[in-house]
CSV table of C-alpha atoms in Angstrom, one decimal:
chain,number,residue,atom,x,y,z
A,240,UNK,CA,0.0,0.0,0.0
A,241,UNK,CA,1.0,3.4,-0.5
A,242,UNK,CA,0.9,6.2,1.7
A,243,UNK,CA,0.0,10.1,1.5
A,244,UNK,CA,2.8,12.3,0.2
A,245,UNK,CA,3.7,15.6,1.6
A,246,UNK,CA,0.7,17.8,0.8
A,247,UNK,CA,-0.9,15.7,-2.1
A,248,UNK,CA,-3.6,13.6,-2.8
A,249,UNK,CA,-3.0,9.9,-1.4
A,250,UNK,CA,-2.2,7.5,-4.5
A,251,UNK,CA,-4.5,4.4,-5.0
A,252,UNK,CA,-3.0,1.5,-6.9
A,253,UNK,CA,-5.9,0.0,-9.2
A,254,UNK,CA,-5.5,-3.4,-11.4
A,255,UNK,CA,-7.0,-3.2,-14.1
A,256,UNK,CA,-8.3,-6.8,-15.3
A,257,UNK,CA,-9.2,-7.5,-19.1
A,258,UNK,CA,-8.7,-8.9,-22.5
A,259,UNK,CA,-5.4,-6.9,-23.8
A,260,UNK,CA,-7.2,-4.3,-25.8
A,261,UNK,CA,-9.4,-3.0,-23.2
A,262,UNK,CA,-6.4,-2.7,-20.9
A,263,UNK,CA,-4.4,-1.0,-23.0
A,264,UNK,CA,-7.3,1.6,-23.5
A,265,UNK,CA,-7.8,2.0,-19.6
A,266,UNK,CA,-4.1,2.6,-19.3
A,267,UNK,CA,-4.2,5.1,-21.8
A,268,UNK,CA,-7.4,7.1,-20.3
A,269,UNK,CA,-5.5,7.3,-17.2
A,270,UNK,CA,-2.5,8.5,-18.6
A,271,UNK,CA,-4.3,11.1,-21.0
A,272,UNK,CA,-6.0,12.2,-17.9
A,273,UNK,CA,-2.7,12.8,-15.5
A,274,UNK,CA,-4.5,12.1,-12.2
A,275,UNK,CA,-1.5,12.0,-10.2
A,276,UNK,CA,-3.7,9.5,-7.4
A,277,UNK,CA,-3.6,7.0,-10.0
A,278,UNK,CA,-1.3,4.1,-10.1
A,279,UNK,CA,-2.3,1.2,-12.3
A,280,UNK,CA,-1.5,-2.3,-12.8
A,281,UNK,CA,-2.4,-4.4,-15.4
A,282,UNK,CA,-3.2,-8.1,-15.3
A,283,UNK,CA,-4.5,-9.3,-19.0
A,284,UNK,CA,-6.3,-12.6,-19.6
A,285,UNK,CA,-7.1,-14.3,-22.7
A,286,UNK,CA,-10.5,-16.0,-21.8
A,287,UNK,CA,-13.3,-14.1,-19.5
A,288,UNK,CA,-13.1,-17.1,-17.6
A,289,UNK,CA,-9.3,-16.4,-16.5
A,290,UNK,CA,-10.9,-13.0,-14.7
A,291,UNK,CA,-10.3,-14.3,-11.1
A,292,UNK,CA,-6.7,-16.3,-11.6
A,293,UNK,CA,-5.3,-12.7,-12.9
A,294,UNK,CA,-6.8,-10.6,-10.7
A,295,UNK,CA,-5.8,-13.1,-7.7
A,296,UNK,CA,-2.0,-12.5,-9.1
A,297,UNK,CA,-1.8,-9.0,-8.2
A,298,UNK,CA,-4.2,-8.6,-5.6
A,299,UNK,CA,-1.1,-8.4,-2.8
A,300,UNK,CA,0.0,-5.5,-4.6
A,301,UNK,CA,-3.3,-3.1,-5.5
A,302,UNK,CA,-6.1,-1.3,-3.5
A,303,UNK,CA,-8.7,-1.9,-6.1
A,304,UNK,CA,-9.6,-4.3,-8.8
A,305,UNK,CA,-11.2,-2.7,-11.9
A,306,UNK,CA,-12.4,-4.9,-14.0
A,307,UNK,CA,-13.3,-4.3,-18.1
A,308,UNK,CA,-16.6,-5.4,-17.7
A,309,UNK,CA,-19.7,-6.8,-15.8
A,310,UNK,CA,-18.7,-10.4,-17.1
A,311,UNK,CA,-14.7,-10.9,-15.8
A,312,UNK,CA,-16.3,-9.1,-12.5
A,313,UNK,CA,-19.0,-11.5,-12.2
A,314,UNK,CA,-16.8,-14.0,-12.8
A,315,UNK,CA,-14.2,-13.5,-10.7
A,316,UNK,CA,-16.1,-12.6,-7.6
A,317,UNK,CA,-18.4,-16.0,-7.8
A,318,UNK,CA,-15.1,-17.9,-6.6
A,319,UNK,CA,-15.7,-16.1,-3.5
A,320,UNK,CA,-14.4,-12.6,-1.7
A,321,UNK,CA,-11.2,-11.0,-3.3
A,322,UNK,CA,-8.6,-9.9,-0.6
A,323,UNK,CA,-9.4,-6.5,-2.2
A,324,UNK,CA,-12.1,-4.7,-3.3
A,325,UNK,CA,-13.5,-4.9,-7.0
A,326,UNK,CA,-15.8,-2.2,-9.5
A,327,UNK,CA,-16.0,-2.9,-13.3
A,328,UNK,CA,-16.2,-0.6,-16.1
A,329,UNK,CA,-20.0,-0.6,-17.4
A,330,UNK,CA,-21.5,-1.3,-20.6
A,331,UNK,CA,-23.3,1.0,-22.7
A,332,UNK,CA,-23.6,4.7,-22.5
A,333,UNK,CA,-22.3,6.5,-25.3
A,334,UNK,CA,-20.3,3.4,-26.6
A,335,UNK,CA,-23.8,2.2,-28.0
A,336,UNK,CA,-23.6,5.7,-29.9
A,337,UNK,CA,-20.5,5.4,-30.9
A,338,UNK,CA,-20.6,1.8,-32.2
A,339,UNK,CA,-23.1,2.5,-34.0
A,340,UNK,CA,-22.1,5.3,-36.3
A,341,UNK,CA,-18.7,3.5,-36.5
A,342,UNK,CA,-20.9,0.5,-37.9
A,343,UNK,CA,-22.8,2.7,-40.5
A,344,UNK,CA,-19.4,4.8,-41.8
A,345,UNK,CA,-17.1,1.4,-41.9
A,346,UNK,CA,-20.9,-0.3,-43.9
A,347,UNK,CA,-20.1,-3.2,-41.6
A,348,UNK,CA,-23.9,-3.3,-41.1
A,349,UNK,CA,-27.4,-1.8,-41.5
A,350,UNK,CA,-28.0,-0.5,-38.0
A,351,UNK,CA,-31.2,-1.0,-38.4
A,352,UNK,CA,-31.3,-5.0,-38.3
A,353,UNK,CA,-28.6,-5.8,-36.2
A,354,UNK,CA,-28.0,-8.2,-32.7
A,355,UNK,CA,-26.8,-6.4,-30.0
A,356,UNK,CA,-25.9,-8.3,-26.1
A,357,UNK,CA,-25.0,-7.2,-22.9
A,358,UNK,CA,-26.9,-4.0,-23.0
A,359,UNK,CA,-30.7,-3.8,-21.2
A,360,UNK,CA,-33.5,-3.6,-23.7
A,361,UNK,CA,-35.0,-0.3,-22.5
A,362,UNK,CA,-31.4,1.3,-23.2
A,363,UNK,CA,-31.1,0.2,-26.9
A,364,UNK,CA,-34.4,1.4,-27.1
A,365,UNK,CA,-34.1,4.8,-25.6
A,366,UNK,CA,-30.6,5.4,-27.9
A,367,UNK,CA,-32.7,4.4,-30.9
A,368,UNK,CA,-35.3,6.8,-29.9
A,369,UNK,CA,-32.8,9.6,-29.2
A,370,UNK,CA,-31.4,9.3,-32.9
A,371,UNK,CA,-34.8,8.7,-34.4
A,372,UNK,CA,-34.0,5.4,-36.0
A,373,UNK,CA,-36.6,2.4,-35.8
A,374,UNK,CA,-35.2,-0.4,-33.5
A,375,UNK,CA,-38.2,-2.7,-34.3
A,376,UNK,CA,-35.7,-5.5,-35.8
A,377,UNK,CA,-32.8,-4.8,-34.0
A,378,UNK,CA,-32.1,-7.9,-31.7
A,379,UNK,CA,-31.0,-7.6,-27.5
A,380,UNK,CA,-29.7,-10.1,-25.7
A,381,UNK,CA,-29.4,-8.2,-22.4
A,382,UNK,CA,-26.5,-9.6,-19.9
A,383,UNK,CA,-27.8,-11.2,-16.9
A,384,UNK,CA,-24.8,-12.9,-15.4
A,385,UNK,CA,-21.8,-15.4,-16.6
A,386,UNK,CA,-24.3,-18.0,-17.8
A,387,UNK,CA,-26.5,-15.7,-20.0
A,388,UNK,CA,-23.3,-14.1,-21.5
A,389,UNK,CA,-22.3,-18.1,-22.3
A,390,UNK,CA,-25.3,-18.3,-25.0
A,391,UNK,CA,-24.6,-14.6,-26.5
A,392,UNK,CA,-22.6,-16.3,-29.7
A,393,UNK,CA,-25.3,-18.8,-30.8
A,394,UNK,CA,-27.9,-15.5,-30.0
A,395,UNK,CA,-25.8,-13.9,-32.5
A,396,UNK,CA,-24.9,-16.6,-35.0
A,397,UNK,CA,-28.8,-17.9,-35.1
A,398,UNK,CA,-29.9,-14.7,-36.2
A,399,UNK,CA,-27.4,-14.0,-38.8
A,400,UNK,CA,-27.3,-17.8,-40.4
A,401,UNK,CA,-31.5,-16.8,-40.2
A,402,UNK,CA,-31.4,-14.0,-42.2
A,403,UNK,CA,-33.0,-11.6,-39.4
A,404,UNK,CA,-29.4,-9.5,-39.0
A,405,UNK,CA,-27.0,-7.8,-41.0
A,406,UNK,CA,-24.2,-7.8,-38.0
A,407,UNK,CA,-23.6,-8.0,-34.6
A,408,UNK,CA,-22.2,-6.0,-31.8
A,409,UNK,CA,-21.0,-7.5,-28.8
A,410,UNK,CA,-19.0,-6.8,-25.5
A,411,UNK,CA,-17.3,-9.4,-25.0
A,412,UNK,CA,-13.6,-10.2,-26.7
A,413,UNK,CA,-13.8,-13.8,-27.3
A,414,UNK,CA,-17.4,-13.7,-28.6
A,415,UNK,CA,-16.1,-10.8,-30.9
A,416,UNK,CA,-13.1,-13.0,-31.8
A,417,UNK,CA,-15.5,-16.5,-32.5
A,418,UNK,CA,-18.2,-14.0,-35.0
A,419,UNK,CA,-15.2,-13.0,-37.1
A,420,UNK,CA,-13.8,-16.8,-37.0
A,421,UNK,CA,-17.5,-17.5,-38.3
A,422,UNK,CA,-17.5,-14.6,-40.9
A,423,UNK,CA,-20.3,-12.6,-39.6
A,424,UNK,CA,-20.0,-8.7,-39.6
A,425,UNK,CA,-19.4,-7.5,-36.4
A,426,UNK,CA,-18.1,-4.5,-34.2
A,427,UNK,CA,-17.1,-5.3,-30.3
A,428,UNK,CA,-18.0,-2.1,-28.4
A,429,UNK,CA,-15.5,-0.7,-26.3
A,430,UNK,CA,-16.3,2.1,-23.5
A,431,UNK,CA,-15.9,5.3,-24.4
A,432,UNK,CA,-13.5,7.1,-22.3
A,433,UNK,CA,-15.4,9.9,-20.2
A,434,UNK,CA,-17.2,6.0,-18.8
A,435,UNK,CA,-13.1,4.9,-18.5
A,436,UNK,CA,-12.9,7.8,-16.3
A,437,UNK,CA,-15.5,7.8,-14.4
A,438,UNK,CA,-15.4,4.2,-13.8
A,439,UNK,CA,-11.4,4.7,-12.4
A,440,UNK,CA,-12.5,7.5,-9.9
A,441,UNK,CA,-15.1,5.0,-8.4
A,442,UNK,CA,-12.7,2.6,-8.3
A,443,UNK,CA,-9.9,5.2,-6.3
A,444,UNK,CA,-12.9,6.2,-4.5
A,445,UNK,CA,-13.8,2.8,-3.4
A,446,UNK,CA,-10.0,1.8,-2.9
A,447,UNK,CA,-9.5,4.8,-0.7
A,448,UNK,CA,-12.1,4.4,1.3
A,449,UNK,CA,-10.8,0.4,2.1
A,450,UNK,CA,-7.1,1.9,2.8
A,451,UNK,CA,-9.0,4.6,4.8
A,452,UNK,CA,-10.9,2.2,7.1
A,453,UNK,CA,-7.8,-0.4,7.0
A,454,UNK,CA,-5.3,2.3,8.1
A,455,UNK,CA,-7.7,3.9,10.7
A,456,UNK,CA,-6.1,5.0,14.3
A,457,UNK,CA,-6.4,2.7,17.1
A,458,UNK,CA,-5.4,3.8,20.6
A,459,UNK,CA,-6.2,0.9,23.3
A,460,UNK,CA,-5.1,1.6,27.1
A,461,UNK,CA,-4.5,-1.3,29.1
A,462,UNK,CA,-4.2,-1.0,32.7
A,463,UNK,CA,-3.5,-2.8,36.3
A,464,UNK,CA,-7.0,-2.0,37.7
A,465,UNK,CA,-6.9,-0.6,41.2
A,466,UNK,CA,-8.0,-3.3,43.5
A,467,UNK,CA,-4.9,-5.4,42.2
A,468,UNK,CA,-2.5,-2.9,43.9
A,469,UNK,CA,-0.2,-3.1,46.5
A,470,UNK,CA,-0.9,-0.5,49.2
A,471,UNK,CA,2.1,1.3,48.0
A,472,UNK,CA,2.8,0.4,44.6
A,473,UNK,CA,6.1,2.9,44.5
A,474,UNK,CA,9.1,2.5,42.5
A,475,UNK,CA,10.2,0.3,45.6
A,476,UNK,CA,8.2,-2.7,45.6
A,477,UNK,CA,9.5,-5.2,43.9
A,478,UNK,CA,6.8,-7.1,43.5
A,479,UNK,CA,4.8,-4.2,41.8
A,480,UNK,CA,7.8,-3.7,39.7
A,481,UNK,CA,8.3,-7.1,38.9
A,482,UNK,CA,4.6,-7.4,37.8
A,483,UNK,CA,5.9,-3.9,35.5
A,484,UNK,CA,8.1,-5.8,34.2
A,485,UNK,CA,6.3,-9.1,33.3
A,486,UNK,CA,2.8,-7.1,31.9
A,487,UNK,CA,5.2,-4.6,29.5
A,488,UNK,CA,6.8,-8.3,28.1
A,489,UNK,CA,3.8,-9.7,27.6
A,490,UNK,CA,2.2,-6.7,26.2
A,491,UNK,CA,5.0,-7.0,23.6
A,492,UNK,CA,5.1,-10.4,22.5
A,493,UNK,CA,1.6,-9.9,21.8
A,494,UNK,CA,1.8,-6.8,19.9
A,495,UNK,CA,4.4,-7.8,17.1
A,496,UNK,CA,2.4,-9.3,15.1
A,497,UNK,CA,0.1,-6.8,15.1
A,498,UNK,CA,2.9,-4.1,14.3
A,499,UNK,CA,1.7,-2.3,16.9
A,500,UNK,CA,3.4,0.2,19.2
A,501,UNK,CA,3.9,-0.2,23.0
A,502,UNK,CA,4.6,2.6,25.1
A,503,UNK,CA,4.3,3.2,29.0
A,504,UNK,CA,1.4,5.5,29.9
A,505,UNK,CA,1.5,6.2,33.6
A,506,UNK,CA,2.5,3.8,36.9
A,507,UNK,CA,-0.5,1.8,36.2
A,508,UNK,CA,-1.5,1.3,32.5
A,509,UNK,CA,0.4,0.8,29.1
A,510,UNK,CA,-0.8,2.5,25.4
A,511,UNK,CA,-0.5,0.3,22.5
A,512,UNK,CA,-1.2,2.3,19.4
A,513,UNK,CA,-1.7,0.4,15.8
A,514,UNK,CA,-4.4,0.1,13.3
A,515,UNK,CA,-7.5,-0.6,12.2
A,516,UNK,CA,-6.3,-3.4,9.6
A,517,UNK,CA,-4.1,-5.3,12.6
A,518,UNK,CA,-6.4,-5.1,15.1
A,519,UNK,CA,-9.7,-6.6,12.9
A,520,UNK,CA,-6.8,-9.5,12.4
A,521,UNK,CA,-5.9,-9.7,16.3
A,522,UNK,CA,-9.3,-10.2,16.9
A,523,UNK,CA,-10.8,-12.0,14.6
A,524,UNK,CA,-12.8,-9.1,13.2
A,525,UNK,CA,-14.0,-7.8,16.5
A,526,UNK,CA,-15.0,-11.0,18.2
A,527,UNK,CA,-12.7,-11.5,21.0
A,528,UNK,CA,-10.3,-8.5,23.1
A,529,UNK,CA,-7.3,-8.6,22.4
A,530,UNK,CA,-4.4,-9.3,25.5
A,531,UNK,CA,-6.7,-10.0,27.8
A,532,UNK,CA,-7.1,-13.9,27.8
A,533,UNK,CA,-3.8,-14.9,27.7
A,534,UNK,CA,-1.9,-12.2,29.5
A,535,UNK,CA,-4.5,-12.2,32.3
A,536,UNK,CA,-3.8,-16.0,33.0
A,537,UNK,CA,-0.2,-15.7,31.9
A,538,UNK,CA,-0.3,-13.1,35.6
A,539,UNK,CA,-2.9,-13.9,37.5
A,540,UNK,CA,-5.0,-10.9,37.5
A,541,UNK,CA,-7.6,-9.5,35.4
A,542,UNK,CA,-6.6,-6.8,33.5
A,543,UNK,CA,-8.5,-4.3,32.1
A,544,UNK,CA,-8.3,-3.0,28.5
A,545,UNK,CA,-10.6,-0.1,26.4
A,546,UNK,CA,-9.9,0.5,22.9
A,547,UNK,CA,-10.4,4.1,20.9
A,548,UNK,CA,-10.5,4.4,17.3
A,549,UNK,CA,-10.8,7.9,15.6
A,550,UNK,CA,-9.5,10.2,13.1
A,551,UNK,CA,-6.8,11.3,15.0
A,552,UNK,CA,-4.2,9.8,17.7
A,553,UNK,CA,-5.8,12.2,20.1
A,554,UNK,CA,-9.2,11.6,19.5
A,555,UNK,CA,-8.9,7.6,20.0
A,556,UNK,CA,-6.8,8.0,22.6
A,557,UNK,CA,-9.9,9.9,24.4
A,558,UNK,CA,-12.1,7.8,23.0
A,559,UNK,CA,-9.7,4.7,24.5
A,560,UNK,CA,-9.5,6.3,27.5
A,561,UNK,CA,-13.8,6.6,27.6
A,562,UNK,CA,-13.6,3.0,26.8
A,563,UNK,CA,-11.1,1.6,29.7
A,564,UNK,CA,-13.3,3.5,32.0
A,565,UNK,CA,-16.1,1.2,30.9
A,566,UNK,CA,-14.1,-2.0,31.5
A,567,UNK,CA,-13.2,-1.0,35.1
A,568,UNK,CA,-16.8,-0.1,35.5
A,569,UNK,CA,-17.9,-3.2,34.6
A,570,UNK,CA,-15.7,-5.0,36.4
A,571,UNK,CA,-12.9,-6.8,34.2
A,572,UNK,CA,-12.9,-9.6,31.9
A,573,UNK,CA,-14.0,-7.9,29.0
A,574,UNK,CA,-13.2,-5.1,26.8
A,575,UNK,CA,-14.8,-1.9,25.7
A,576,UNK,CA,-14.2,-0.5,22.1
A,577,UNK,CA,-15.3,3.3,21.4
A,578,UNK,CA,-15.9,4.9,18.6
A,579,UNK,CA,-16.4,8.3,16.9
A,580,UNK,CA,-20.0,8.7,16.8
A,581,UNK,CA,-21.2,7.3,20.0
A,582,UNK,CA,-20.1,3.8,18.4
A,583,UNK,CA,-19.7,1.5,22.0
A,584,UNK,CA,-19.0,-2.4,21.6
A,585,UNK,CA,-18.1,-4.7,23.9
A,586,UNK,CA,-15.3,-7.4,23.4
A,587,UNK,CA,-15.3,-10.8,25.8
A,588,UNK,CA,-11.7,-11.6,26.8
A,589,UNK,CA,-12.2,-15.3,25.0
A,590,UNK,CA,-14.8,-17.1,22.8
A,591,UNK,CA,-17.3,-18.9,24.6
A,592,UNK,CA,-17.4,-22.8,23.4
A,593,UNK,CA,-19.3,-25.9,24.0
A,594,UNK,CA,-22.5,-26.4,25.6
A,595,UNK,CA,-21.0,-25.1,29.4
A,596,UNK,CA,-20.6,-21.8,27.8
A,597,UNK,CA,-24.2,-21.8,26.4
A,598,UNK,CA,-25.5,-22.8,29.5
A,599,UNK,CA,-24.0,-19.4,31.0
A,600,UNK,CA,-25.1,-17.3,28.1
A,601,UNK,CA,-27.8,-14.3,29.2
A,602,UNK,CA,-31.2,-15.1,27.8
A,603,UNK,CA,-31.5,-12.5,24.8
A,604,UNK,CA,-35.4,-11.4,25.2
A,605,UNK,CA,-37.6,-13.3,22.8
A,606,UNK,CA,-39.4,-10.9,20.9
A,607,UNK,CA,-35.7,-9.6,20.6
A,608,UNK,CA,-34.7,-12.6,19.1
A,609,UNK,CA,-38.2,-12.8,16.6
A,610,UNK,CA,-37.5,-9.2,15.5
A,611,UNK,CA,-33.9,-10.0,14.7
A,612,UNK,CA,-35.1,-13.2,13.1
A,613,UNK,CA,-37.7,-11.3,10.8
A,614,UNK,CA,-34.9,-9.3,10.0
A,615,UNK,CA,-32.4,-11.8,8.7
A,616,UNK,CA,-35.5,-13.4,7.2
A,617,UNK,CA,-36.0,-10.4,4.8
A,618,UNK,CA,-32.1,-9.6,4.1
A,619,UNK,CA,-31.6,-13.1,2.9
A,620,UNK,CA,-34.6,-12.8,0.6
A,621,UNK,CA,-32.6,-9.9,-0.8
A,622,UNK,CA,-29.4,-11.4,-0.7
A,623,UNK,CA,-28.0,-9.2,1.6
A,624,UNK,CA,-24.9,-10.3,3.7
A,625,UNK,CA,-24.2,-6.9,5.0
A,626,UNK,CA,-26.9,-6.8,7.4
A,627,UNK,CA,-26.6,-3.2,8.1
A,628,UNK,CA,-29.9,-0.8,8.6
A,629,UNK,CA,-31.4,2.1,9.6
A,630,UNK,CA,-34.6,2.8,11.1
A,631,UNK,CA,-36.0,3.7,7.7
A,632,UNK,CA,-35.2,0.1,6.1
A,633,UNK,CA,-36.6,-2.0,9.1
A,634,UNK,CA,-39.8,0.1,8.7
A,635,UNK,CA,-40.0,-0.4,5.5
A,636,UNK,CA,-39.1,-4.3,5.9
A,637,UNK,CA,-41.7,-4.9,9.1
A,638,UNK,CA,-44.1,-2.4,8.1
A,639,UNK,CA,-44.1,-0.5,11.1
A,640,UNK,CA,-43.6,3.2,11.9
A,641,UNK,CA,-40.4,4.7,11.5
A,642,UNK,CA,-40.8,5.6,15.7
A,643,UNK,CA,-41.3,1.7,16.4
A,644,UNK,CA,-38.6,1.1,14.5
A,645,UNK,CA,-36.1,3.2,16.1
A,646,UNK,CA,-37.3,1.5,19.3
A,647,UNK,CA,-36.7,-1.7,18.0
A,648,UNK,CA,-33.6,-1.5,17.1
A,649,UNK,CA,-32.7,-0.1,20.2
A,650,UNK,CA,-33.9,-2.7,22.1
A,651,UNK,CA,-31.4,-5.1,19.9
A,652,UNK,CA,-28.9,-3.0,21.3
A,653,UNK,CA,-29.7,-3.6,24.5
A,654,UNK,CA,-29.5,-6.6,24.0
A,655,UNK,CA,-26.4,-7.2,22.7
A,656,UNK,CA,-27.8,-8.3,18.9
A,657,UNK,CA,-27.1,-5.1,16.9
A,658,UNK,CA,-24.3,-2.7,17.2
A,659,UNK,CA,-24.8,1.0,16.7
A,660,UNK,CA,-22.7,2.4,13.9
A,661,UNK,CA,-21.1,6.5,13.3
A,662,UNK,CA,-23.6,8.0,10.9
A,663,UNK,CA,-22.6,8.0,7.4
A,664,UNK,CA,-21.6,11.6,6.1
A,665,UNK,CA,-24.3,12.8,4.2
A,666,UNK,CA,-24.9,16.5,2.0
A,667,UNK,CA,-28.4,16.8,3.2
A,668,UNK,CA,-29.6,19.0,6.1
A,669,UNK,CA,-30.6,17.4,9.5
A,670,UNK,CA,-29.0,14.6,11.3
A,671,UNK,CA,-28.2,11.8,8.6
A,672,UNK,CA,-29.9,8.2,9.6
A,673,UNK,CA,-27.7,6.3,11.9
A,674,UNK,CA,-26.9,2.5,10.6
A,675,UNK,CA,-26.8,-0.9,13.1
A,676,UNK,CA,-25.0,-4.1,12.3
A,677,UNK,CA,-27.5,-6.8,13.1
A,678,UNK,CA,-25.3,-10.1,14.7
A,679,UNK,CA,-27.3,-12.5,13.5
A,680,UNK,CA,-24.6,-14.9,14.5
A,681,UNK,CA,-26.0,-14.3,18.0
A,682,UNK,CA,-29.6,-16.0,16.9
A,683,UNK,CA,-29.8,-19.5,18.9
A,684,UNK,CA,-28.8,-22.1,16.4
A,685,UNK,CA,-26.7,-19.7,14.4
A,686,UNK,CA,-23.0,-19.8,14.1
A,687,UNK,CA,-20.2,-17.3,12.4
A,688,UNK,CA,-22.1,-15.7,9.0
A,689,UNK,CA,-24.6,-18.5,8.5
């Protein structure tokens, strides 16, 4: 990754992923345009289906996978999550303009009976409309996902062998390359390059914003609580110093593989300063404080640890501070995380396991537990993974009032099944809608993301 210079605009490294041609244009957008925030990579493929093997090659060394198209996107991302994010270039646009003319000045083909894939049907239409031609024999095959874009050369070739087209004009390379194998007139539309542009700011926009929330501050305070004092913990006992001496080691040897820093605070507590990125890693994406299971047996006492993340090294060490209050409040054995924008979760020192452990477990409040369930219920049926909302969307999904709904999902709160998240930034006046993560993991029978 690649950090901010001195007074500029932090550079994003983007791979590019396509069939050479495509590439080659992308690269040359980019250059034309002299964004100095753009760094790019290019990983060409010779088959659509090869989408995910290239893009897997250079993943360890970009922010952002930009794909050429729908298609190599689609089909690199059904292998599963890419250790980075991905956007594509879209189709259509002023490409279908543009193909078109170049179609009628080259006399590759009557526009006017012609097939045409990967473009929606009410977008041919509306460019036919805007140019006042008549697209009642021009032939769509709309893409719809890998498997539709699998049938788009017979689509073509039927047609033509038929009679019922003049041409074709088709997004995808190897189709392109199999029509002129086959003889049939045909023009691959490429994207035109304001849609280059636009389509590499949303991918340094989205790669940014990764790099952003991967290199966020994290202060976390970790300290000796007060009852596990001597009586006069001063530089002369040698126990207290000993027990100094062992917590700062331990501290340590946990801390280097999350690159983070370890630095003495006061007489009684330690800072440990690292990032966002490490410390999803150290504990396994929020699930389980860090430090405090081993090192608290590895002692003998319980220690207690608060973690602050914010903008600044100030404003998560406050909000660390805020947070190790909360531990000592409630007693050890667990940690507190805080937040910018009243964000407050709460981290067990160790995963509870086995049947013993869900004997312990606090009974969650069963209509709770149904509302979360009705919930999931509905994200699923949209295919939503995410399972963030706002009070607006679980109105909208339960049908109730937007004030019930707030109430609900404060009640998950309370109950440990949703986590209140900082507001996104918004342009419109009044307070933007604040977002919950729903942990449907917490729903009896459920387990990790199932």
């Amino acid at each position: 990754m690649h950090q901010p210079g001195n007074g500029t605009r932090e550079e994003v490294t983007v791979g590019v992923v396509g069939a050479d041609e495509i590439v080659h244009r992308i690269m040359a957008v980019a250059r034309e345009s002299g964004n100095p925030s753009w760094r790019l990579i290019a990983a060409v493929y010779d088959d659509e289906q090869d989408a995910h093997a290239q893009a897997m090659k250079i993943a360890s060394r970009v922010d952002v996978c930009l794909f050429a198209g729908p298609l190599p996107y689609d089909v690199a991302t059904r292998h599963g999550d890419l250790p980075v994010p991905a956007t594509y270039v879209p189709v259509g646009g002023s490409a279908l303009y543009g193909t078109l003319l170049r179609g009628t000045l080259e006399g590759t083909f009557d526009p006017l009976r012609i097939s045409l894939d990967s473009v929606p049907v009410d977008d041919v239409r509306a460019a036919y409309q805007e140019i006042g031609l008549d697209a009642r024999h021009v032939h769509v095959q709309p893409y719809a996902g890998p498997d539709s874009a699998s049938t788009f050369l017979a689509f073509h070739r039927d047609l033509y062998d038929r009679g019922e087209t003049t041409g074709a004009v088709t997004t995808v390379p190897t189709v392109a390359a199999a029509l002129a194998d086959a003889s049939i007139p045909s023009l691959k539309m490429t994207p035109a390059g304001i849609t280059i542009r636009h389509a590499l700011q949303t991918a340094t926009l989205v790669g940014s914003g990764a790099k952003l929330e991967e290199s966020r501050i994290v202060t976390m305070i970790v300290r000796v609580p007060s009852g596990a004092l001597p009586a006069h913990a001063s530089p002369s006992n040698y126990w207290y110093q000993e027990l100094k001496l062992s917590l700062h080691r331990e501290l340590l040897r946990d801390a280097r593989p999350m690159d983070a820093a370890v630095l003495v605070r006061d007489e009684h507590s330690y800072l440990i300063v690292t990032t966002m990125g490490s410390l999803n890693m150290a504990t396994d994406e929020l699930n389980v404080a860090p430090f405090l299971g081993r090192i608290s047996a590895e002692l003998g006492i319980q220690l207690e640890l608060g973690i602050g993340l914010g903008r600044s090294t100030r404003e998560a060490e406050l909000n660390a501070q805020a947070a190790v209050d909360k531990a000592s409040a409630a007693g050890g054995g667990t940690a507190y995380l805080v937040g910018p924008g009243e964000t407050v979760l709460q981290l067990p020192a160790a995963r509870q396991q086995g049947p013993s452990a869900a004997a312990h477990a606090p009974v969650k409040d069963s209509k709770a537990l149904d509302v979360l369930a009705r919930l999931a219920e509905k994200l699923e049926q949209e295919n939503d993974t995410e399972r963030i909302v706002d009070a607006e969307r679980v109105a909208d999904m339960l049908g109730v009032t937007l004030r019930t709904a707030r109430r609900m999902l404060h009640t998950l709160v309370d109950e440990g099944l949703a986590w209140p998240m900082p507001p996104a930034r918004s342009s419109k006046v009044g307070r933007p809608p604040r977002p919950y993560q729903l942990l449907v993991e917490k729903m009896p029978g459920r387990t990790g993301n199932g």
